[in-house]
Coordinates of N, CA and C in Angstrom, one line a residue:
X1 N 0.8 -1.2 0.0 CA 0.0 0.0 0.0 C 0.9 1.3 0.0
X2 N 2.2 1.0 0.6 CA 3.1 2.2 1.0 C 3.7 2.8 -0.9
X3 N 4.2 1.8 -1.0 CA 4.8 1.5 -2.4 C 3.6 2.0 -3.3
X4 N 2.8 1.7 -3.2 CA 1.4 2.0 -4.4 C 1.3 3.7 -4.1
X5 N 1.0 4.1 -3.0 CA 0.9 5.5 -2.8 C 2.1 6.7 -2.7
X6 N 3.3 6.1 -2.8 CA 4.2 6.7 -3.2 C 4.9 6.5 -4.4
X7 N 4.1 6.0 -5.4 CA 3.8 6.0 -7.0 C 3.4 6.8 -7.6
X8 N 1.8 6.4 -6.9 CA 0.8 7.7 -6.9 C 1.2 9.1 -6.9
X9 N 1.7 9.2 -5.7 CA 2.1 10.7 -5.1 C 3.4 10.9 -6.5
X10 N 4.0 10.2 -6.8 CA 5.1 10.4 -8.0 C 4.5 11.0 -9.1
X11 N 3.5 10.2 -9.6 CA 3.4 10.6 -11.0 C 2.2 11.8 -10.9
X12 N 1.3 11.5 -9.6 CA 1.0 13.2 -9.6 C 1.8 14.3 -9.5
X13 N 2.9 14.0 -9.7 CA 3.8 15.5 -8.9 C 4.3 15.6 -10.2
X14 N 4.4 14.7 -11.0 CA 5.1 14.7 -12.7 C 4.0 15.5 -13.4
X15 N 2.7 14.6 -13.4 CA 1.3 16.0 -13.9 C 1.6 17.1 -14.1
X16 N 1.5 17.4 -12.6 CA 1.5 18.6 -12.0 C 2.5 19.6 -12.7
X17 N 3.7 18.9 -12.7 CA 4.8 19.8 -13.0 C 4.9 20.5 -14.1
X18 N 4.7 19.3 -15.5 CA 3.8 19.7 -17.0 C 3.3 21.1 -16.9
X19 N 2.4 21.1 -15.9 CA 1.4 22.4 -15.9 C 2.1 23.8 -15.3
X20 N 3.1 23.6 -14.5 CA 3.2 24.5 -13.6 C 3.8 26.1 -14.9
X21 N 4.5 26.2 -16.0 CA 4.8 27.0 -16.5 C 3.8 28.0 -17.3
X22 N 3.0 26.5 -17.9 CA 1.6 27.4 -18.2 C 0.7 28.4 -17.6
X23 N 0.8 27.5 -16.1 CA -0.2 28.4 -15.3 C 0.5 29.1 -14.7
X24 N 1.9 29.8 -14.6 CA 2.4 31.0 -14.6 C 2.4 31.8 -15.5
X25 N 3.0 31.5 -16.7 CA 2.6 32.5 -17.8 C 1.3 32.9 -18.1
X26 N 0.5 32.0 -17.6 CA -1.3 32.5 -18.1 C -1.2 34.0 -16.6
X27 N -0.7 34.0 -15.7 CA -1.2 35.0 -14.7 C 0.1 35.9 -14.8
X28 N 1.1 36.5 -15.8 CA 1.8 37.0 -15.9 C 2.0 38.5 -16.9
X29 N 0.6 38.5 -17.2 CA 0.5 40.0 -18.4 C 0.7 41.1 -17.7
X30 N 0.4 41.0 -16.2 CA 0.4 42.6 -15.3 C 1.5 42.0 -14.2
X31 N 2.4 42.7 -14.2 CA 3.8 42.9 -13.1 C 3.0 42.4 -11.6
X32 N 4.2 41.3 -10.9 CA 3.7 40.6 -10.0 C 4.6 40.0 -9.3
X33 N 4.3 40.4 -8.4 CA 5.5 39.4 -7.1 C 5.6 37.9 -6.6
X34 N 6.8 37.6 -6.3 CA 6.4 36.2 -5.9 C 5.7 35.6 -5.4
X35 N 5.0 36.4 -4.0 CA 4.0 35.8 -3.0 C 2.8 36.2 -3.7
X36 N 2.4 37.2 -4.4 CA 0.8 37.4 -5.0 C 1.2 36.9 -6.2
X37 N 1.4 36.0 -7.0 CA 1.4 34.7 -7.7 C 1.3 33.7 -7.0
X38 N 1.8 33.6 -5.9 CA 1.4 32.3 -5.3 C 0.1 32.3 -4.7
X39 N -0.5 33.6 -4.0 CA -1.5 33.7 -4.0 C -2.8 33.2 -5.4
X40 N -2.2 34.2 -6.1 CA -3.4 34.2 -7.1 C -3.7 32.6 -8.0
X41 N -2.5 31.8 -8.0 CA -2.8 30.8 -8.9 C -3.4 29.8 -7.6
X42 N -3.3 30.2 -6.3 CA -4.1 29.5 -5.2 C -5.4 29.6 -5.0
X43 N -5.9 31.1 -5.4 CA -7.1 31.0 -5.9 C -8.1 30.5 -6.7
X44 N -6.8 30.2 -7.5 CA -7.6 28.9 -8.9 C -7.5 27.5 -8.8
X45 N -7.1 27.5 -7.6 CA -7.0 26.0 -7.2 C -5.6 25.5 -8.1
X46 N -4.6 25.9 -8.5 CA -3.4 25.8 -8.6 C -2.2 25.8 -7.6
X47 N -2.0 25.0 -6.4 CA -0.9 25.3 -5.6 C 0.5 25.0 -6.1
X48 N 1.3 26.4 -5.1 CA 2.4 25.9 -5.9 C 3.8 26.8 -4.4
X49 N 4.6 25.7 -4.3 CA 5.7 26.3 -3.5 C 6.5 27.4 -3.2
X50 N 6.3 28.1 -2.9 CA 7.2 29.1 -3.2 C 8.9 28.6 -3.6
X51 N 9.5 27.5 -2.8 CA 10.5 26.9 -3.5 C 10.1 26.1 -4.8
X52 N 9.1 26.3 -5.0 CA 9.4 25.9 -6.5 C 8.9 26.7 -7.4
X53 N 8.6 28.0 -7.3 CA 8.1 29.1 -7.9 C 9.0 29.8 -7.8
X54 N 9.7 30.3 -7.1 CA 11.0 31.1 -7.5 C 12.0 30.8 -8.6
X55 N 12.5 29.3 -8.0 CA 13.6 29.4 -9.4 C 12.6 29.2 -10.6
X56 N 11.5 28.5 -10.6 CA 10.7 28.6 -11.8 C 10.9 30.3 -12.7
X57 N 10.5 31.5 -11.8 CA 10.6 32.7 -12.1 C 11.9 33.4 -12.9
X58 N 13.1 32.8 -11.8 CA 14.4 32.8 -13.1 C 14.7 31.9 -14.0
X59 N 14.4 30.9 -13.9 CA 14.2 30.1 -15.0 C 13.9 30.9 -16.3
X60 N 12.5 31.0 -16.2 CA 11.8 31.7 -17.4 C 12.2 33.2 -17.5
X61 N 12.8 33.8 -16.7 CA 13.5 35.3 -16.5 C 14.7 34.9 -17.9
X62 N 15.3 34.0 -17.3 CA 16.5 33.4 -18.0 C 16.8 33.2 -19.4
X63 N 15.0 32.3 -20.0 CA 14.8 32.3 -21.3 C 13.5 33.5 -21.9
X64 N 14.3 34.5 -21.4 CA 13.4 35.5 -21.7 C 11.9 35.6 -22.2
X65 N 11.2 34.6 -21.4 CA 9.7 34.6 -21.7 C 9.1 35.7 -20.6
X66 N 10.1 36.1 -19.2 CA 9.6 37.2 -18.0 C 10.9 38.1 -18.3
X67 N 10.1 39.3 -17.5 CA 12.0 40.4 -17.0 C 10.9 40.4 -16.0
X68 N 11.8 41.3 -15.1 CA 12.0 41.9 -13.6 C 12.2 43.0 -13.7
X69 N 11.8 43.0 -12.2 CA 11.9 44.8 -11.7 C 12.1 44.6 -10.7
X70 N 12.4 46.1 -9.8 CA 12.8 46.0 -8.7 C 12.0 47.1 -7.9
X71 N 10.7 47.3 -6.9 CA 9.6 48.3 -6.9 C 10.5 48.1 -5.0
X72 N 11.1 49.4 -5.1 CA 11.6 50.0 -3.7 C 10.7 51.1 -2.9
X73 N 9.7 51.2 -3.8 CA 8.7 52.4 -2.7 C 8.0 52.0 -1.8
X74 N 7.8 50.8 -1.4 CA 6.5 50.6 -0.5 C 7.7 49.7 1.0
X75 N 7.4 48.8 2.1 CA 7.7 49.1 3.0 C 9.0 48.0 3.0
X76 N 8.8 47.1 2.2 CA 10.2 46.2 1.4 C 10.1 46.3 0.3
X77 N 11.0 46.4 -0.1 CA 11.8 46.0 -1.5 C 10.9 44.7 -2.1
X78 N 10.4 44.5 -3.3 CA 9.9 43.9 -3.8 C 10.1 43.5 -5.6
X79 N 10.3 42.2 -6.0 CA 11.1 41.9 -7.1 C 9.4 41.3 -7.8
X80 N 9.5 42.3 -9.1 CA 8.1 42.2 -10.1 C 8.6 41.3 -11.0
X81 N 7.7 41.0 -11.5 CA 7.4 39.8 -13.0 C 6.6 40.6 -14.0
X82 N 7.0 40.2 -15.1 CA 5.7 40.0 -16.2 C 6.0 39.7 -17.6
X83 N 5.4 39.0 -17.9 CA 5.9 38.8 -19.1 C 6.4 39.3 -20.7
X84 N 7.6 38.9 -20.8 CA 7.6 39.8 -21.9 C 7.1 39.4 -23.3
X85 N 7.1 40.4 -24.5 CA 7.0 40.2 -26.1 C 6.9 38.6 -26.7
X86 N 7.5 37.9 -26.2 CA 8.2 36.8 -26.4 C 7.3 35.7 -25.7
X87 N 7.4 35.7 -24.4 CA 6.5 35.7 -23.5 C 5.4 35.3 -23.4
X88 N 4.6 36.3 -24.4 CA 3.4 36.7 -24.5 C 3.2 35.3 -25.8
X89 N 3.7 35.3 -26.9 CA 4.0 34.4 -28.0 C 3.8 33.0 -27.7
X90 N 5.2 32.5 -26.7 CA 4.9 31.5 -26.3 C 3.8 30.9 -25.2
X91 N 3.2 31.8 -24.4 CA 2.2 31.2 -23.6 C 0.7 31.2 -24.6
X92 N 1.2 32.5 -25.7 CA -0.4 31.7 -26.6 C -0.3 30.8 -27.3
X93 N 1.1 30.0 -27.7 CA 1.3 28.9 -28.6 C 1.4 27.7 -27.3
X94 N 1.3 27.8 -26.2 CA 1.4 26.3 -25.4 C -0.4 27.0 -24.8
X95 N -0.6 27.8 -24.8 CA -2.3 27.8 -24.7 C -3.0 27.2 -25.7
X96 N -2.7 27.1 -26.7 CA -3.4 26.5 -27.6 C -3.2 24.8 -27.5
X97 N -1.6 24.6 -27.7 CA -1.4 23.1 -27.4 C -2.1 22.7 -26.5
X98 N -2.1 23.0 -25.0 CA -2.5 22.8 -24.2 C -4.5 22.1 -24.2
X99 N -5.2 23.3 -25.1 CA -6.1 23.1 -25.2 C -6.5 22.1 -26.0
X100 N -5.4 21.8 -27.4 CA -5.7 20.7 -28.2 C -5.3 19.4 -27.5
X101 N -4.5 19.5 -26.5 CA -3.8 18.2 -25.5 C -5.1 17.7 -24.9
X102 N -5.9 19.0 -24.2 CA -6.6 18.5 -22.9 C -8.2 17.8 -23.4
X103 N -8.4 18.7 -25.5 CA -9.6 17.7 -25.7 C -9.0 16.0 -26.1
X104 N -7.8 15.6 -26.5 CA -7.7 14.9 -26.6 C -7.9 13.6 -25.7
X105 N -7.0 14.3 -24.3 CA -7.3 13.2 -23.1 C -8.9 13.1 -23.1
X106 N -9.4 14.5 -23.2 CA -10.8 14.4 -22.9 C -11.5 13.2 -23.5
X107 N -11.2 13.0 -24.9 CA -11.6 12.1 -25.6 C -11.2 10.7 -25.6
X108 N -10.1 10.2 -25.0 CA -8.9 9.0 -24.4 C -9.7 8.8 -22.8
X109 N -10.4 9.7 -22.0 CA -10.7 9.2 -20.9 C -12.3 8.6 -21.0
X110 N -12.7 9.6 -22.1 CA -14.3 9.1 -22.1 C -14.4 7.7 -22.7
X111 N -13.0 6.8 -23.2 CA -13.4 5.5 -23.9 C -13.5 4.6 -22.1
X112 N -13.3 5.3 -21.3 CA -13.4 4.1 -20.1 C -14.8 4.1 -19.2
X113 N -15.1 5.2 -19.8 CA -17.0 5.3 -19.1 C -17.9 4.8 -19.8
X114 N -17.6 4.4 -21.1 CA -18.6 3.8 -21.7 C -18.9 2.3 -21.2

């Protein structure tokens, strides 16, 4: 049982991972900090670590799909996101994959309910 659910718990976390870029770049058009992304994709029922959303952030900083900022007026220092030109390109060409991906499962899952 131990072995079976720590399978389980494996290849949900592989799922999961798949998705995790998408659903950053889908909440990345307006400049945004680390913690209100973690917030806001929590609101959509997307959780996600802050250790594993940070380097995700330079990651994609890295392959210039985000830049940064650095907003020093308010009562800390605070490092912004948003995506850029590029950015924007790629999240609407894996938006679309994505949607042609998810009717297909859609249509791969409904052969087991019949």
């Amino acid at each position: 049982m131990g072995e079976e659910k720590d399978l389980l718990s494996s290849l949900l976390l592989e799922l999961r991972r798949g998705t995790l870029v998408l659903s950053v770049l889908s909440q990345m058009e307006e400049p945004k900090y680390g913690y209100a992304l973690v917030q806001s994709l929590d609101e959509k029922g997307v959780s996600i670590d802050p250790n594993t959303l940070y380097p995700l952030l330079r990651r994609l900083e890295g392959q210039k799909l985000l830049e940064s900022s650095w907003e020093t007026g308010g009562s800390k220092p605070r490092k912004y996101y948003h995506r850029t030109e590029y950015g924007t390109q790629i999240y609407m060409n894996l938006k679309q994959q994505w949607k042609q991906l998810s009717y297909s499962m859609e249509q791969l899952l409904k052969e087991d309910e019949v």
